mmCIF file of C-alpha atoms in Angstrom:
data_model
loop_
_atom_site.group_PDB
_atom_site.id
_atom_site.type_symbol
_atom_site.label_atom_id
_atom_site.label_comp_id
_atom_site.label_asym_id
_atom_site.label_seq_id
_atom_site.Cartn_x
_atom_site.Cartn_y
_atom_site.Cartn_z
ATOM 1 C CA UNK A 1 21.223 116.649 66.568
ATOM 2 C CA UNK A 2 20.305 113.802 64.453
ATOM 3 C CA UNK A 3 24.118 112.875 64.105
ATOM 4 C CA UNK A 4 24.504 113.015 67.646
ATOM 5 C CA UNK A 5 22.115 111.000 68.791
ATOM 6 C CA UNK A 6 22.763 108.498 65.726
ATOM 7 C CA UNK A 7 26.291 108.635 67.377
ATOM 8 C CA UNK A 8 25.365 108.086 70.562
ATOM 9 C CA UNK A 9 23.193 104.829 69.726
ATOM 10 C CA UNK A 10 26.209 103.508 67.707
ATOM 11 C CA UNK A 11 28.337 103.773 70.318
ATOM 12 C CA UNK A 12 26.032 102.103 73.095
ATOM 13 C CA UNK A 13 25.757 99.069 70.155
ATOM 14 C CA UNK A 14 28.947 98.863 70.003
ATOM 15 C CA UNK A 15 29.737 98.477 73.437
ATOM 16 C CA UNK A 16 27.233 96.119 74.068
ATOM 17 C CA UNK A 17 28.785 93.832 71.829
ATOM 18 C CA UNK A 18 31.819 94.234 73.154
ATOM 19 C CA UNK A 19 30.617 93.253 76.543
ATOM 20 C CA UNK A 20 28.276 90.346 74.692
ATOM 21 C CA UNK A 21 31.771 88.624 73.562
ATOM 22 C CA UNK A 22 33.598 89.114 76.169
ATOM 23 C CA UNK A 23 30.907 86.852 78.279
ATOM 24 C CA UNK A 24 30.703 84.306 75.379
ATOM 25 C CA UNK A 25 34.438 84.280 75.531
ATOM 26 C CA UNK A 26 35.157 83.616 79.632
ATOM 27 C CA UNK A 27 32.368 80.581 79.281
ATOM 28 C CA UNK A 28 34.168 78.982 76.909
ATOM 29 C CA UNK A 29 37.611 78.698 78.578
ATOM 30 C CA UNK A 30 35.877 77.581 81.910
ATOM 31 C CA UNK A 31 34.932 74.149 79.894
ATOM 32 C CA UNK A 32 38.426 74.107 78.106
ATOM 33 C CA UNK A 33 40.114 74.524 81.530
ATOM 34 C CA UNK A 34 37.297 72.130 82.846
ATOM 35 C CA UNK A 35 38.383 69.496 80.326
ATOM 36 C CA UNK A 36 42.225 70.155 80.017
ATOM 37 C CA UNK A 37 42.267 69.582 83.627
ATOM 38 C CA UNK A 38 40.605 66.316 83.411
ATOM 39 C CA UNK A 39 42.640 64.799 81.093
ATOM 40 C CA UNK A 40 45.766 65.477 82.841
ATOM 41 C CA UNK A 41 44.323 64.101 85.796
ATOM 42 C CA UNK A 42 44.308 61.151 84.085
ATOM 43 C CA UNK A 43 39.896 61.721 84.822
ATOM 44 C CA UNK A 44 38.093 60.591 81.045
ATOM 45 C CA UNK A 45 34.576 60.339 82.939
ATOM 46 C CA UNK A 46 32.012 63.102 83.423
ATOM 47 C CA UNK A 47 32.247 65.736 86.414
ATOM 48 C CA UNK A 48 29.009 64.403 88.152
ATOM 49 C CA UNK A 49 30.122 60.734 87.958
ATOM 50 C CA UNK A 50 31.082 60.117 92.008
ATOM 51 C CA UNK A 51 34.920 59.061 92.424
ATOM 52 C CA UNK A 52 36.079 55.350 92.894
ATOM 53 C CA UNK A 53 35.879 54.458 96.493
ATOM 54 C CA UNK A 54 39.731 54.073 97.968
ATOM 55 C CA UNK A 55 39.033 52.170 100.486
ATOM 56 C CA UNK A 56 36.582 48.646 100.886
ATOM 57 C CA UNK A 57 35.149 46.750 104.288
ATOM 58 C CA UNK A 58 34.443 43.133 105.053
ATOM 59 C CA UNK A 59 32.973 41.435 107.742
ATOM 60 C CA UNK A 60 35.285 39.338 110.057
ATOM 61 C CA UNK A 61 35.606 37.487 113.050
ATOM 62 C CA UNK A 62 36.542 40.901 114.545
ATOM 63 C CA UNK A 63 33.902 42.628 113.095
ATOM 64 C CA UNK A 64 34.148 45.114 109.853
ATOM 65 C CA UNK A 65 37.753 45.769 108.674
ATOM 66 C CA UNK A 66 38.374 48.038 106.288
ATOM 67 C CA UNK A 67 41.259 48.215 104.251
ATOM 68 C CA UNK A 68 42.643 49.543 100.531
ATOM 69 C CA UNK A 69 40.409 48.911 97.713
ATOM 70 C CA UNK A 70 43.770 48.306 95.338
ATOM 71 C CA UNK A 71 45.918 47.188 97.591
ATOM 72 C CA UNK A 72 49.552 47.243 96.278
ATOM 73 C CA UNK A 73 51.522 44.871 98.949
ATOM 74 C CA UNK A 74 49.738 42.220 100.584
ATOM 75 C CA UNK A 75 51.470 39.759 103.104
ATOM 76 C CA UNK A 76 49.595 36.773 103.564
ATOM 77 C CA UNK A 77 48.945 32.973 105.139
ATOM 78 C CA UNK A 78 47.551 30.813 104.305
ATOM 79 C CA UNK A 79 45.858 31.538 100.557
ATOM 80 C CA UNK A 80 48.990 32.311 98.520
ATOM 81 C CA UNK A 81 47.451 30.117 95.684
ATOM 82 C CA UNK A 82 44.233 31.941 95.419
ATOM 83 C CA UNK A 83 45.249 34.802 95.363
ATOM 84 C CA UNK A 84 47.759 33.774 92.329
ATOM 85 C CA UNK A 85 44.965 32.427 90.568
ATOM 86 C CA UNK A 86 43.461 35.862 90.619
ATOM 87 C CA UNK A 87 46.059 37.609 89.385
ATOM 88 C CA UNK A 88 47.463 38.734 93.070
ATOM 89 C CA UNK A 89 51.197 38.406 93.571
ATOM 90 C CA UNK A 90 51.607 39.526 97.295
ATOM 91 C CA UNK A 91 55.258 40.424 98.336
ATOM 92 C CA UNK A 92 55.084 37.763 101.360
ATOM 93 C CA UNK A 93 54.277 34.298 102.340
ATOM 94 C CA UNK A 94 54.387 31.868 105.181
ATOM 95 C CA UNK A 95 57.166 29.226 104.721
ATOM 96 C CA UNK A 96 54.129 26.284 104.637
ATOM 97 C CA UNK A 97 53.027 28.378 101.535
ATOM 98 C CA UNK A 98 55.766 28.939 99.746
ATOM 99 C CA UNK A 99 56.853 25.538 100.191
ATOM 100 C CA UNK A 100 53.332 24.584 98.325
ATOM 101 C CA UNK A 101 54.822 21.572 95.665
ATOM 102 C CA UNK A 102 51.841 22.865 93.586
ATOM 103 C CA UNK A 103 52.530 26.686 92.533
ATOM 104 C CA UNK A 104 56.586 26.480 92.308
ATOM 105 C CA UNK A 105 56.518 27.911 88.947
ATOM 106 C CA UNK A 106 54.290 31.322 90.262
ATOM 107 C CA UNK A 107 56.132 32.740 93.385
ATOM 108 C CA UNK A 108 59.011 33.823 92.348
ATOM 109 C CA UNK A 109 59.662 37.314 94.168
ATOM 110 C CA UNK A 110 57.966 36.662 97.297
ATOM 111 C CA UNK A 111 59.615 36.666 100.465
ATOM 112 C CA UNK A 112 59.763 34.062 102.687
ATOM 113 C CA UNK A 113 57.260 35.751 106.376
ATOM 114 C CA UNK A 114 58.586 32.486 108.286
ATOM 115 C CA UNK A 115 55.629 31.822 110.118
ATOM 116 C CA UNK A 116 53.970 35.166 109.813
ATOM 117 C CA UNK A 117 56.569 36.296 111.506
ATOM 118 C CA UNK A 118 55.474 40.100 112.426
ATOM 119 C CA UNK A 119 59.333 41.450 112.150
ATOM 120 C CA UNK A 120 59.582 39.861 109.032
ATOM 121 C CA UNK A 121 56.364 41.356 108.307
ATOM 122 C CA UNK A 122 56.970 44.815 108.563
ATOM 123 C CA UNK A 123 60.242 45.012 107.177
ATOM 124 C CA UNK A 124 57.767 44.323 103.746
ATOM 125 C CA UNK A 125 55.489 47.464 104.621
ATOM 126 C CA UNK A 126 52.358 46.108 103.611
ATOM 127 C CA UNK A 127 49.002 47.895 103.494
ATOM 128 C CA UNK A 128 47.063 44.185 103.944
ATOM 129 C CA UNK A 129 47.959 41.600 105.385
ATOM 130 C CA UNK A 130 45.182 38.081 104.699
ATOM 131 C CA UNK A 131 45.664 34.999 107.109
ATOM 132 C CA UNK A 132 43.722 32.055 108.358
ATOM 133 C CA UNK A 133 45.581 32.161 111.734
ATOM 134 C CA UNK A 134 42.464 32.870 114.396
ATOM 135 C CA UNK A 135 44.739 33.350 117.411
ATOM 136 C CA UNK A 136 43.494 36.395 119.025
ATOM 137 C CA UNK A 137 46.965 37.936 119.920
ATOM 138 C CA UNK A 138 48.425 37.247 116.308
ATOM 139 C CA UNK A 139 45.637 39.335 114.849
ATOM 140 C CA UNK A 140 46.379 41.879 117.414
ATOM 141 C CA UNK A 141 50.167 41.928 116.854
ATOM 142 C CA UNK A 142 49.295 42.233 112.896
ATOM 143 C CA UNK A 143 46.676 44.719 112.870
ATOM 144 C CA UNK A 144 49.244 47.079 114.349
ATOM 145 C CA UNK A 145 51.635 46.258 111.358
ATOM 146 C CA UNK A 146 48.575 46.748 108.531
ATOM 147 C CA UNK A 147 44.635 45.531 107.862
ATOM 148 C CA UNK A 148 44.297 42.245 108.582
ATOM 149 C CA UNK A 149 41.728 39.881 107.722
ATOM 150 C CA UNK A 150 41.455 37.060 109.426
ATOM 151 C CA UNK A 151 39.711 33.983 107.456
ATOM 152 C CA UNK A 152 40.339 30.904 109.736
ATOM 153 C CA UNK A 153 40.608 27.507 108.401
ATOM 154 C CA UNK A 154 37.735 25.990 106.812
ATOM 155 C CA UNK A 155 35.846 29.447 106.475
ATOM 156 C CA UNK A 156 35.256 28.060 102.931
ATOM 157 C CA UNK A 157 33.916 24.516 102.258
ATOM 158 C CA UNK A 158 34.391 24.365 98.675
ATOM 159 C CA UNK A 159 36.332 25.766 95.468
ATOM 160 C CA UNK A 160 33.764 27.631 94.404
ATOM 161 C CA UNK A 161 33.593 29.379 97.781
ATOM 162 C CA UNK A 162 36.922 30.155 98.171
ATOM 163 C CA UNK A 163 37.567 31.438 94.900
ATOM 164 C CA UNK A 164 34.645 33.431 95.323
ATOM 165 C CA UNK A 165 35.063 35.095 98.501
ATOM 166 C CA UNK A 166 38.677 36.226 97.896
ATOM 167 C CA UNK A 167 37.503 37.298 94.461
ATOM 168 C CA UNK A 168 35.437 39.634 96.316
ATOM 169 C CA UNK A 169 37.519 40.829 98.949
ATOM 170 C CA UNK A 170 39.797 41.974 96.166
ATOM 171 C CA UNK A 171 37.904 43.310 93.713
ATOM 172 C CA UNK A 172 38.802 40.620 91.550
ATOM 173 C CA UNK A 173 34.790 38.824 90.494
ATOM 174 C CA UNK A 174 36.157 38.568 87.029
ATOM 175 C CA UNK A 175 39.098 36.594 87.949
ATOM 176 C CA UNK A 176 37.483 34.274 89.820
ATOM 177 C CA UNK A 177 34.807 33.879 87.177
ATOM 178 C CA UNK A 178 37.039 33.208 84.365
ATOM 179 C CA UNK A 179 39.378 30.819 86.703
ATOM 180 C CA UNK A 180 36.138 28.931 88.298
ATOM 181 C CA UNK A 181 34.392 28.279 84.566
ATOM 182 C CA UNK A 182 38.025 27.042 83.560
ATOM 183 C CA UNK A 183 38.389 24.944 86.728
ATOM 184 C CA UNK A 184 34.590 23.422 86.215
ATOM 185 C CA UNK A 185 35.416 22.390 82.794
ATOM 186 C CA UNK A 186 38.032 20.607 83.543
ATOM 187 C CA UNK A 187 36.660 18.573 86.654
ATOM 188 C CA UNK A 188 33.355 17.397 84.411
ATOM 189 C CA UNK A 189 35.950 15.855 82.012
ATOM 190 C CA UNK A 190 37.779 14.509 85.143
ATOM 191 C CA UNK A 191 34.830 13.308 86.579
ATOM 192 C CA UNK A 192 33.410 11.219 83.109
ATOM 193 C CA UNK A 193 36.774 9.856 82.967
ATOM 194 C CA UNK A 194 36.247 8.088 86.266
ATOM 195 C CA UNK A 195 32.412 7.303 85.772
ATOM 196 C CA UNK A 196 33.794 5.668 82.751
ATOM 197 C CA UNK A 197 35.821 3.148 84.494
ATOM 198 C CA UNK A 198 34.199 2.992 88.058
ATOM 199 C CA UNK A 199 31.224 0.396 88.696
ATOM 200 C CA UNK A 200 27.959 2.015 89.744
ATOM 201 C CA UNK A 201 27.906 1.689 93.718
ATOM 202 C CA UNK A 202 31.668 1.206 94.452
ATOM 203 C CA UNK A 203 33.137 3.060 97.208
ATOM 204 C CA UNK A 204 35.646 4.929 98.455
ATOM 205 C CA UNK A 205 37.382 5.699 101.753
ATOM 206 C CA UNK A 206 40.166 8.113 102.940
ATOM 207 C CA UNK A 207 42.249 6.991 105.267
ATOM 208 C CA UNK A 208 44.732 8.385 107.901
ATOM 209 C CA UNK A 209 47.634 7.213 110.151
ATOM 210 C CA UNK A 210 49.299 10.168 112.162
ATOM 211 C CA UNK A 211 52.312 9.404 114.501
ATOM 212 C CA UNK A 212 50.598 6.412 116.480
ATOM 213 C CA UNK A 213 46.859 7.683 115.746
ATOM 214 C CA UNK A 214 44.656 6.579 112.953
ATOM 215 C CA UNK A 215 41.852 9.106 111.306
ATOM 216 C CA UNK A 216 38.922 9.322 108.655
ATOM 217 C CA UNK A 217 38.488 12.130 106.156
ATOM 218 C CA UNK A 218 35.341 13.755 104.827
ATOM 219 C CA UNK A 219 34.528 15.918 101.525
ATOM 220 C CA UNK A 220 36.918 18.941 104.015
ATOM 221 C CA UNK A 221 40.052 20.352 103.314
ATOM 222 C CA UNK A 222 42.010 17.493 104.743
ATOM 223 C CA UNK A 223 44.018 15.018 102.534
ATOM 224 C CA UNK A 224 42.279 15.204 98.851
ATOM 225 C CA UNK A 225 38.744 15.233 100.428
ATOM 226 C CA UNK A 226 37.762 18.810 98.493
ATOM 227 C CA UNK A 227 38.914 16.753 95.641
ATOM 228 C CA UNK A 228 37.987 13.089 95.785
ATOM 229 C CA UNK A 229 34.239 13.566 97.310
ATOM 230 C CA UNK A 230 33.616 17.036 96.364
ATOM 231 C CA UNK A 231 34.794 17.671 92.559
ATOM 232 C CA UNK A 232 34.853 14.031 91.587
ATOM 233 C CA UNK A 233 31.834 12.802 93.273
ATOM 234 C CA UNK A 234 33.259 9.560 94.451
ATOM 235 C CA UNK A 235 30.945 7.889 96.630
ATOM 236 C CA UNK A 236 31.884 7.336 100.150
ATOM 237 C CA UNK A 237 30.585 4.037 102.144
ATOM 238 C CA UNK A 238 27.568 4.695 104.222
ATOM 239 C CA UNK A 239 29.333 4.776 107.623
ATOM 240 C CA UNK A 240 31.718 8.162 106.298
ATOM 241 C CA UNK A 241 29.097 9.929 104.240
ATOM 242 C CA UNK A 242 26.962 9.571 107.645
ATOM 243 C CA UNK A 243 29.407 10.083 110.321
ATOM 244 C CA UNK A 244 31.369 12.552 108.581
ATOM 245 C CA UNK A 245 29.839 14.146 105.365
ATOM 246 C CA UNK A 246 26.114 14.497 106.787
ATOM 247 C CA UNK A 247 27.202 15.949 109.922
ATOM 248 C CA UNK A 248 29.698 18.354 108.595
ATOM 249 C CA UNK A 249 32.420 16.212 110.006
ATOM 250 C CA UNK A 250 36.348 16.913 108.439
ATOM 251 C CA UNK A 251 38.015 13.799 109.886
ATOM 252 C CA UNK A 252 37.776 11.612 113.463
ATOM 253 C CA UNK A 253 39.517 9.897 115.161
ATOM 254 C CA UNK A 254 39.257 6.298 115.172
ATOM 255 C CA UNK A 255 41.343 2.859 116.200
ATOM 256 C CA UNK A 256 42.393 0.658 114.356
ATOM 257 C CA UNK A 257 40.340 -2.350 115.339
ATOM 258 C CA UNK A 258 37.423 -0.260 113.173
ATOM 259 C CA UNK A 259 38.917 0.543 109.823
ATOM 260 C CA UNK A 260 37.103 -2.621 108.449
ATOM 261 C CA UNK A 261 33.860 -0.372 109.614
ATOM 262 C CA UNK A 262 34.550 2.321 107.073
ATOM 263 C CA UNK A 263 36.175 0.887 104.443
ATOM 264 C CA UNK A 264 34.953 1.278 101.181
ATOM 265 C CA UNK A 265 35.796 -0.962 97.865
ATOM 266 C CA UNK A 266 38.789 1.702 97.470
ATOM 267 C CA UNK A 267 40.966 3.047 99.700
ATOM 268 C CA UNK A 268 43.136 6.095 99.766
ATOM 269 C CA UNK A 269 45.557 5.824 102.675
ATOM 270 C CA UNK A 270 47.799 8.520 103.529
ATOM 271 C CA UNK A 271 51.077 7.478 106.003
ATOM 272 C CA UNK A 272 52.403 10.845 107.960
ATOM 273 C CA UNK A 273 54.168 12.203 110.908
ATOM 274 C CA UNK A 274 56.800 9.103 111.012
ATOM 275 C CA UNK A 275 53.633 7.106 110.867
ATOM 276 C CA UNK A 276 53.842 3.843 108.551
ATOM 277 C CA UNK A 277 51.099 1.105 108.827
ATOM 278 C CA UNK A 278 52.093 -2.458 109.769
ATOM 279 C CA UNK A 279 51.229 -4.144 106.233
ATOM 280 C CA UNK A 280 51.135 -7.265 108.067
ATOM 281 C CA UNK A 281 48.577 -6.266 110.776
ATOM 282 C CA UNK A 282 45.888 -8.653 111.148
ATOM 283 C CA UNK A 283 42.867 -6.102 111.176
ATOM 284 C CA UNK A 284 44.015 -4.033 108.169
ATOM 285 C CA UNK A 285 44.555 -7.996 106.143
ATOM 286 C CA UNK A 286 41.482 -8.187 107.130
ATOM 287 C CA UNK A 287 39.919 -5.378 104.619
ATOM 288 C CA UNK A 288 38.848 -6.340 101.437
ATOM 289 C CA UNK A 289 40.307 -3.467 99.718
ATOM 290 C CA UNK A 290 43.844 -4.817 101.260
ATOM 291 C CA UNK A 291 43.396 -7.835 99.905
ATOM 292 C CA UNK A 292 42.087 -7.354 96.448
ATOM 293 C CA UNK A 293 45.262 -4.701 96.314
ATOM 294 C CA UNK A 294 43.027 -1.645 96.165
ATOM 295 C CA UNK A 295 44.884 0.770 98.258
ATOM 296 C CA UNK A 296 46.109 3.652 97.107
ATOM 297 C CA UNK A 297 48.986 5.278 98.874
ATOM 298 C CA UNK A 298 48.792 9.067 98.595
ATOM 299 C CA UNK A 299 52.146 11.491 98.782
ATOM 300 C CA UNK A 300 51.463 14.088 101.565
ATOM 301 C CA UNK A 301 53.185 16.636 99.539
ATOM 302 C CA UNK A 302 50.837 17.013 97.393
ATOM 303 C CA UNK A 303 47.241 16.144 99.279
ATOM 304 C CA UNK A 304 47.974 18.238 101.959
ATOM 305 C CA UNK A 305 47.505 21.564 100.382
ATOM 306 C CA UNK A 306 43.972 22.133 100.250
ATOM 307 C CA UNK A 307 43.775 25.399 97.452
ATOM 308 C CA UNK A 308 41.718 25.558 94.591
ATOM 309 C CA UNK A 309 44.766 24.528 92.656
ATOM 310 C CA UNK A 310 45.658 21.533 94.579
ATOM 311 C CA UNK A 311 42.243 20.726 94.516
ATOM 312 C CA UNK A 312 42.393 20.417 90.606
ATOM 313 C CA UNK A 313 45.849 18.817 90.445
ATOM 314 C CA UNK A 314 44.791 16.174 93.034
ATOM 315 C CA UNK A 315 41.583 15.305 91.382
ATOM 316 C CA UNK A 316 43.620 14.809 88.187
ATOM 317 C CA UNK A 317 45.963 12.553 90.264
ATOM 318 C CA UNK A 318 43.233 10.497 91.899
ATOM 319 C CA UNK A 319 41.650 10.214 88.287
ATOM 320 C CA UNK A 320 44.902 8.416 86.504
ATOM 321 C CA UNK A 321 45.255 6.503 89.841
ATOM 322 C CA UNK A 322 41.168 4.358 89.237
ATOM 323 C CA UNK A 323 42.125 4.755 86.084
ATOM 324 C CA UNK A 324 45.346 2.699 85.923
ATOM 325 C CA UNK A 325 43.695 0.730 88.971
ATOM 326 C CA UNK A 326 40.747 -0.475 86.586
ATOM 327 C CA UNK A 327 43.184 -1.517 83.951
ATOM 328 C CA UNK A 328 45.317 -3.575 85.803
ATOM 329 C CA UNK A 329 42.348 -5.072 87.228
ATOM 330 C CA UNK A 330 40.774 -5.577 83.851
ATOM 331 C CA UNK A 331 44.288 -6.926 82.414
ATOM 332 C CA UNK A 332 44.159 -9.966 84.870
#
């Protein structure tokens, strides 16, 4: 009797040690599985750590748009050169862009949209398309074709802004952080250069003929004003920075009976549209800057573009112009 029962307790042991590994045993090939089948989901972060959002919203003119987080084929007008500078290389471009004298070395690749033309566009199959264009029926005709985001003109005032706010539309903060300390460095050595040279109180004006009309330029987007007021610091004469600068003004209108009004010990004068100034006009001899040969004649290809990197390349530009001004001056 003792045998059997000393049996029968061996056996139930036995058994329940059986059962005891067998547990043990299905636990540890749930984690193995758990794990193998992270790794080849290409997955090296913990099971409770929330998936990276796919897609991203911003606020626009047309309310929130939301569009890919990582998008792969972007169309846009407008801010090629930003979006280069962050690392972006969409696979189409407006004509005006591409034509860009500043970036001809970074777009090779990129098809040519026309105009944003939206046949064009499609045929490229974008998932985002980024313009400045605020015509109502061209962001409805392109938000068929993909997410669009329309920034109009002037929606940034500054480098920094730009830079910034398509930094953030992208996902790209570090880019633009990196680019923007690079692009600051350079403009303080830019700008000691010119305080070097430049007397404390002189001027500087930024002047316009177009076709038959004639036009002033503030610290905007229009012909190296980002660059000359805002970066370099120039100082305008009293009539622009009040008229224009204070009161958020890009450029006006004027005739040419006033230049005198506005014109500041320097003078940057751009000539475009089949527009050329009569050098012998009484009024404009009549400016000081004129006569003491102070004018300098700017090349519309390159202070049209208004982009962070024309920005920089035009404030190196204006900087070897004072520069070379001050030494001929000094020479005589």
């Amino acid at each position: 009797m003792f045998t059997s029962k000393f049996r029968a307790t061996l056996s139930m042991l036995i058994l329940c040690s059986f059962l005891i590994s067998a547990c043990g045993g299905n636990g540890n090939t749930t984690n193995e599985a758990g794990s193998s089948g992270e790794t080849a989901a290409g997955a090296d972060k913990p099971q409770t750590e929330a998936a990276a959002p796919t897609t991203r919203k911003v606020d626009t003119i047309h309310g929130p748009i939301e569009y890919p987080a990582d998008p792969q084929r972007i169309v846009v007008d407008a801010y090629l050169p930003t979006l280069l500078l962050l690392g972006e290389k969409p696979v189409g471009a407006t004509v005006t862009d591409l034509e860009n004298v500043h970036i001809q070395d970074m777009i090779e690749g990129i098809e040519n949209t026309g105009e944003s033309a939206p046949e064009k566009i499609v045929e490229l199959n974008p998932d985002l398309i980024i313009s400045a264009n605020s015509d109502p029926e061209v962001f409805e005709k392109l938000s068929k074709i993909a997410p669009t985001i329309i920034l109009p003109y002037e929606t940034y005032r500054s480098v920094h802004e730009e830079v910034e706010g398509l930094g953030a539309i992208l996902g790209k903060e570090v880019e633009a952080k990196e680019w923007l300390a690079d692009f600051d460095k350079k403009i303080e050595g830019l700008r000691a250069k010119v305080n070097g040279v430049i007397e404390e109180g002189e001027t500087f004006s930024i002047f316009g003929a177009f076709g038959k009309t004639f036009y002033l330029y503030g610290d905007g987007i229009y012909r190296g004003g980002l660059a000359i007021y805002k970066e370099l610091q120039l100082t305008p004469p009293a009539t622009i920075q009040k008229e224009l600068i204070d009161a958020n003004v890009t450029y006006k209108e004027v005739s040419l009976e006033v230049l005198n009004d506005y014109a500041g010990d320097y003078i940057f004068f751009d000539e475009s549209n089949g527009a050329e100034m009569d050098k012998k006009d009484k009024v404009w001899t009549s400016i000081e800057a004129v006569k003491q040969d102070r004018v300098f004649y700017l090349d519309a290809k390159r202070f049209w573009p208004f982009d962070p990197i024309a920005v920089l390349a035009q404030a190196e530009e204006v900087t070897e112009m004072i520069v070379s001004q001050k030494e001929k001056e000094n020479a005589k």
